Coordinates of C-alpha atoms in Angstrom, one line a residue:
X1 CA -16.0 -4.4 -1.6
X2 CA -13.6 -1.8 0.9
X3 CA -12.1 1.1 -0.3
X4 CA -9.1 2.9 1.3
X5 CA -7.8 6.6 0.1
X6 CA -3.8 6.6 -0.1
X7 CA -2.4 9.9 0.7
X8 CA 2.0 11.6 1.3
X9 CA 1.9 13.4 4.3
X10 CA 3.0 16.8 2.4
X11 CA 2.6 19.8 4.6
X12 CA 0.1 21.1 6.0
X13 CA -0.5 18.0 7.8
X14 CA -4.5 19.4 8.3
X15 CA -4.8 18.9 4.6
X16 CA -3.8 15.4 4.7
X17 CA -6.7 15.0 8.0
X18 CA -9.6 16.9 6.0
X19 CA -9.5 15.3 3.0
X20 CA -9.3 12.0 4.9
X21 CA -12.4 13.2 7.0
X22 CA -13.6 13.8 2.9
X23 CA -13.2 10.5 2.2
X24 CA -14.7 8.8 5.1
X25 CA -17.9 11.4 4.7
X26 CA -17.6 9.8 1.0
X27 CA -18.2 6.2 1.7
X28 CA -14.3 5.0 1.9
X29 CA -13.7 2.8 5.1
X30 CA -9.5 3.3 5.1
X31 CA -7.0 5.9 5.0
X32 CA -3.6 5.1 4.2
X33 CA -0.6 7.4 4.2
X34 CA 2.9 6.5 2.8
X35 CA 6.0 6.3 5.7
X36 CA 9.6 7.8 4.7
X37 CA 10.6 9.5 7.3
X38 CA 13.0 11.7 4.8
X39 CA 10.9 12.3 2.3
X40 CA 7.2 13.5 4.2
X41 CA 6.0 13.9 7.7
X42 CA 5.7 11.4 9.9
X43 CA 2.8 9.9 9.6
X44 CA 2.0 8.6 12.5
X45 CA 1.9 11.7 14.6
X46 CA -0.9 12.7 11.6
X47 CA -2.5 8.9 11.8
X48 CA -3.6 10.3 15.6
X49 CA -5.3 13.0 14.0
X50 CA -7.2 11.4 11.4
X51 CA -8.0 9.0 13.9
X52 CA -9.5 11.8 16.9
X53 CA -11.1 13.4 13.2
X54 CA -13.0 10.4 11.7
X55 CA -15.7 8.5 13.3
X56 CA -15.3 5.1 11.7
X57 CA -12.1 5.3 9.4
X58 CA -9.5 2.7 9.7
X59 CA -6.0 4.4 9.1
X60 CA -2.3 2.7 8.7
X61 CA 1.1 3.2 6.7
X62 CA 1.2 1.8 3.4
X63 CA 4.1 0.6 4.0
X64 CA 6.2 1.1 6.7
X65 CA 9.1 -1.2 7.1
X66 CA 11.4 -3.4 9.5
X67 CA 14.6 -0.9 9.1
X68 CA 13.2 2.7 10.2
X69 CA 11.6 2.5 14.1
X70 CA 12.9 -0.4 16.9
X71 CA 9.9 -3.4 16.5
X72 CA 8.8 -2.6 19.8
X73 CA 8.4 1.2 19.1
X74 CA 6.6 0.4 16.1
X75 CA 3.9 -1.9 17.9
X76 CA 3.1 0.5 21.2
X77 CA 2.7 3.2 18.3
X78 CA 0.0 1.1 16.9
X79 CA -1.4 -0.3 20.4
X80 CA -1.6 3.8 22.1
X81 CA -4.0 4.6 18.8
X82 CA -6.7 1.4 19.2
X83 CA -6.3 2.6 23.0
X84 CA -7.0 5.7 21.9
X85 CA -9.6 5.4 19.3
X86 CA -10.7 1.4 19.6
X87 CA -9.0 -0.6 17.2
X88 CA -9.1 1.1 14.3
X89 CA -5.3 1.0 12.8
X90 CA -3.8 -1.8 10.4
X91 CA -0.5 -2.3 9.8
X92 CA 0.8 -2.0 6.1
X93 CA 4.4 -3.5 5.6
X94 CA 7.1 -4.2 3.8
X95 CA 10.7 -4.4 2.8
X96 CA 11.1 -0.5 2.9
X97 CA 12.1 0.5 -0.4
X98 CA 11.7 5.0 -0.5
X99 CA 12.8 4.4 3.7
X100 CA 15.8 2.9 3.8
X101 CA 17.1 4.3 -0.3
X102 CA 17.3 7.3 0.7
X103 CA 18.6 7.4 4.1
X104 CA 21.5 5.5 2.8
X105 CA 20.7 2.0 3.6
X106 CA 19.3 -1.3 1.4
X107 CA 15.8 -2.5 1.8
X108 CA 15.6 -5.1 4.9
X109 CA 15.8 -8.8 4.1
X110 CA 12.4 -10.9 3.4
X111 CA 13.3 -13.1 7.0
X112 CA 13.8 -9.7 8.8
X113 CA 10.7 -8.7 7.0
X114 CA 8.8 -11.9 8.0
X115 CA 10.4 -12.2 11.7
X116 CA 9.0 -8.6 12.5
X117 CA 5.4 -9.5 11.4
X118 CA 5.1 -11.7 13.7
X119 CA 6.8 -9.6 16.8
X120 CA 4.8 -6.7 15.8
X121 CA 1.3 -8.0 15.9
X122 CA 2.3 -9.9 18.9
X123 CA 3.5 -6.9 20.8
X124 CA 0.8 -4.5 20.0
X125 CA -1.8 -7.9 20.7
X126 CA -0.9 -7.8 24.5
X127 CA 1.5 -11.1 23.9
X128 CA 5.1 -12.0 25.0
X129 CA 7.6 -11.7 21.7
X130 CA 11.1 -12.0 21.6
X131 CA 13.8 -9.1 20.3
X132 CA 17.3 -9.5 19.8
X133 CA 17.0 -12.6 22.2
X134 CA 15.2 -10.7 24.5
X135 CA 11.5 -12.0 25.8
X136 CA 9.6 -8.2 26.0
X137 CA 5.6 -7.7 26.6
X138 CA 4.0 -4.3 26.3
X139 CA 2.3 -4.9 29.9
X140 CA -0.7 -2.2 29.5
X141 CA -2.4 -3.4 26.1
X142 CA -5.8 -5.0 26.8
X143 CA -8.0 -5.9 24.2
X144 CA -5.7 -5.3 21.4
X145 CA -5.9 -6.1 17.6
X146 CA -3.3 -5.2 14.8
X147 CA -4.2 -6.9 11.2
X148 CA -0.9 -6.5 9.4
X149 CA -0.9 -6.7 5.8
X150 CA 2.1 -7.2 3.4
X151 CA 3.1 -5.4 0.4
X152 CA 4.8 -7.7 -2.2
X153 CA 5.4 -8.5 -5.8
X154 CA 8.0 -11.3 -6.1
X155 CA 7.2 -15.2 -6.1
X156 CA 9.5 -15.5 -2.3
X157 CA 8.1 -12.0 -1.0
X158 CA 3.9 -13.5 -2.6
X159 CA 4.8 -16.7 0.0
X160 CA 5.8 -15.1 2.6
X161 CA 2.6 -12.4 2.9
X162 CA 1.4 -15.9 2.3
X163 CA 2.7 -17.7 5.0
X164 CA 2.9 -15.1 8.0
X165 CA 0.7 -11.6 7.0
X166 CA -3.0 -11.5 7.7
X167 CA -3.6 -9.2 3.8
X168 CA -1.7 -9.5 1.1
X169 CA -1.3 -5.6 -0.5
X170 CA -0.7 -5.6 -4.9
X171 CA 0.7 -2.1 -5.6
X172 CA -1.0 -2.5 -9.5
X173 CA -3.9 -3.2 -10.7
X174 CA -3.9 -5.6 -13.7
X175 CA -6.0 -8.0 -13.4
X176 CA -3.7 -10.2 -14.9
X177 CA -1.0 -9.7 -12.4
X178 CA -3.7 -10.2 -9.3
X179 CA -4.7 -13.0 -10.3
X180 CA -1.1 -14.4 -10.3
X181 CA 0.3 -12.7 -7.3
X182 CA -3.7 -13.7 -5.0
X183 CA -2.9 -17.3 -6.2
X184 CA 0.7 -17.5 -5.3
X185 CA -0.4 -15.2 -1.8
X186 CA -3.2 -18.3 -1.0
X187 CA -1.4 -21.1 -2.7
X188 CA 1.5 -20.8 0.4
X189 CA -1.3 -19.8 3.2
X190 CA -2.4 -23.7 2.0
X191 CA 0.6 -25.5 2.1
X192 CA 1.3 -23.2 5.2
X193 CA -1.3 -24.6 6.9
X194 CA -3.5 -21.6 6.9
X195 CA -7.2 -20.6 5.4
X196 CA -6.5 -18.9 2.3
X197 CA -9.6 -17.4 2.5
X198 CA -9.2 -15.4 5.6
X199 CA -6.3 -13.1 4.2
X200 CA -7.6 -9.6 3.4
X201 CA -6.4 -8.9 -0.2
X202 CA -6.1 -5.2 -1.2
X203 CA -5.0 -3.7 -4.8
X204 CA -3.9 0.2 -4.4
X205 CA -3.0 1.8 -7.1
X206 CA -4.0 5.7 -9.2
X207 CA -7.5 5.9 -10.0
X208 CA -8.8 9.5 -12.3
X209 CA -11.7 10.1 -13.3
X210 CA -12.6 12.1 -16.7
X211 CA -12.9 11.9 -20.1
X212 CA -8.9 13.8 -20.7
X213 CA -7.2 10.0 -21.2
X214 CA -4.1 11.5 -22.0
X215 CA -3.9 14.2 -18.9
X216 CA -5.1 11.0 -16.7
X217 CA -2.0 9.0 -18.1
X218 CA 0.3 12.2 -17.5
X219 CA -1.5 12.3 -13.9
X220 CA -0.6 9.1 -13.5
X221 CA 2.7 7.6 -15.4
X222 CA 4.5 8.3 -11.8
X223 CA 3.0 4.6 -10.9
X224 CA 4.9 3.2 -13.5
X225 CA 7.7 4.5 -12.3
X226 CA 7.0 3.7 -9.0
X227 CA 6.6 -0.1 -9.8
X228 CA 9.2 0.1 -11.5
X229 CA 11.5 0.2 -8.4
X230 CA 10.9 -3.0 -7.2
X231 CA 10.1 -4.6 -10.4
X232 CA 14.4 -3.6 -11.0
X233 CA 15.3 -5.7 -8.1
X234 CA 13.1 -8.8 -9.5
X235 CA 15.0 -8.9 -12.8
X236 CA 18.1 -8.3 -10.9
X237 CA 17.7 -11.1 -8.6
X238 CA 15.4 -13.6 -11.3
X239 CA 16.7 -12.3 -14.6
X240 CA 15.0 -10.9 -17.6
X241 CA 13.6 -13.7 -18.7
X242 CA 11.8 -15.8 -16.0
X243 CA 10.1 -19.0 -15.4
X244 CA 8.6 -17.7 -11.7
X245 CA 8.1 -13.7 -12.9
X246 CA 5.7 -12.7 -15.2
X247 CA 7.1 -10.7 -18.0
X248 CA 3.9 -9.0 -17.9
X249 CA 5.2 -7.6 -14.7
X250 CA 8.7 -6.5 -15.6
X251 CA 9.4 -6.3 -19.7
X252 CA 8.5 -2.4 -19.6
X253 CA 11.3 -1.1 -17.1
X254 CA 14.1 -2.0 -20.3
X255 CA 14.3 1.5 -20.7
X256 CA 14.2 2.5 -16.9
X257 CA 17.5 4.4 -16.6
X258 CA 17.6 5.5 -12.6
X259 CA 15.3 7.1 -10.5
X260 CA 15.5 10.3 -8.1
X261 CA 13.8 9.4 -5.1
X262 CA 13.8 13.7 -4.5
X263 CA 10.4 12.9 -7.2
X264 CA 9.1 9.7 -6.0
X265 CA 5.0 9.5 -5.8
X266 CA 5.2 12.7 -7.4
X267 CA 3.3 13.3 -11.0
X268 CA 5.9 15.5 -12.1
X269 CA 8.4 12.7 -11.8
X270 CA 11.1 13.5 -14.5
X271 CA 12.5 9.8 -14.3
X272 CA 8.9 7.7 -16.1
X273 CA 9.5 8.9 -19.8
X274 CA 10.3 4.8 -20.0
X275 CA 6.5 3.3 -18.6
X276 CA 4.7 3.4 -21.5
X277 CA 0.5 4.2 -21.7
X278 CA 0.2 0.8 -22.0
X279 CA 1.5 0.1 -18.4
X280 CA -0.4 3.1 -16.9
X281 CA -3.8 1.6 -18.3
X282 CA -3.1 -1.8 -17.2
X283 CA -2.0 -0.7 -13.3
X284 CA -4.2 2.6 -13.3
X285 CA -7.7 3.5 -13.2
X286 CA -8.5 5.6 -15.7
X287 CA -11.5 7.0 -17.8
X288 CA -15.3 7.5 -16.9
X289 CA -16.7 5.7 -14.3
X290 CA -18.1 3.1 -16.1
X291 CA -14.8 2.2 -16.9
X292 CA -13.5 2.3 -13.3
X293 CA -16.7 -0.2 -12.3
X294 CA -15.8 -2.6 -15.2
X295 CA -12.2 -3.1 -14.2
X296 CA -13.4 -2.9 -10.2
X297 CA -15.6 -5.8 -10.7
X298 CA -13.3 -7.8 -12.5
X299 CA -10.8 -7.6 -9.5
X300 CA -13.4 -8.4 -7.1
X301 CA -14.2 -11.4 -8.7
X302 CA -10.2 -12.4 -8.8
X303 CA -10.7 -11.9 -4.9
X304 CA -9.7 -8.3 -4.1
X305 CA -11.4 -7.2 -0.8
X306 CA -10.0 -3.1 -0.9
X307 CA -9.5 -0.9 -3.5
X308 CA -7.0 1.9 -2.5
X309 CA -7.2 4.5 -4.1
X310 CA -3.4 6.6 -4.6
X311 CA -4.4 10.2 -4.9
X312 CA -1.3 11.9 -6.4
X313 CA -2.8 14.1 -9.1
X314 CA -4.2 17.1 -9.3
X315 CA -8.1 15.8 -9.1
X316 CA -7.6 14.5 -5.3
X317 CA -10.9 15.6 -4.0
X318 CA -12.6 15.3 -7.1
X319 CA -11.7 11.6 -7.3
X320 CA -13.2 11.1 -4.3
X321 CA -16.1 12.6 -4.5
X322 CA -16.8 10.6 -7.7
X323 CA -16.0 7.7 -5.8
X324 CA -18.3 8.0 -3.3
X325 CA -21.3 9.8 -5.3
X326 CA -21.5 6.7 -8.0
X327 CA -18.6 4.4 -7.5
X328 CA -18.7 2.9 -3.5
X329 CA -22.8 2.7 -3.6
X330 CA -22.4 0.9 -6.8
X331 CA -19.6 -1.8 -5.5
X332 CA -19.4 -0.9 -1.4

């Protein structure tokens, strides 16, 4: 199992770079950042610095989207980083929750997302692609490689990930929901004539190591609120009691009253009181190292290839060090 670290690009950018260096030294293989241009600093600028200050770390956004940058710009950015640092990037992509809504726009449609996946990958790898009826190619790209991993929750998005993406990102660590989503993605890949085993599966969630479970829950409760934005979209589309979306995913947002993106991904987010302890425990990894190892082994047995640690809490360095000392040697 591979391990990744997910950070927000809060200033100073140098602190993000330093923590990514620490993660690589601890045995993490992937470095991820949020991508929401209004809320945080521009991630690709910081990605360049991370790549320059690490040797093996694979770097990418978790996640970008097809709407805030034109597709040829996104592809050119990845291709430039790959030319400079040796194909050490990965494109995590989704519909665009915070990035689009904070700018007053709706998240992208799945149709647009599916088209963008192929175009961005083709251009970044040196192939010709069509944008708005125009065939274009980046003539300077040679030997480029860009895996594109798609974040998804609902049945149509899961199907699209299986049909088009190189990997699947699930932003929660509940084994029951991981099993359901992984099966959905792989079934869609098989139906599309693809090898289901060729898709990389990445589970991303907060991890907090320690014996004070109550404190850990309060530090990670924000995550249930963030996931709740996507769940609310599913409930609006499919209803509260749907045959195609498990209630294990949707039931907990009944008390949700809204969401202020000014606190998005923050441990002090005031819009997460509706998230019960049970959801925090299911969606995150909390407790002593042994509890983390037990849950990670379960996820690995379900087909998870990477666990990416969201480190938006008061113990970022401690969780990186604990994973480097005790978790990664046992599972990596």
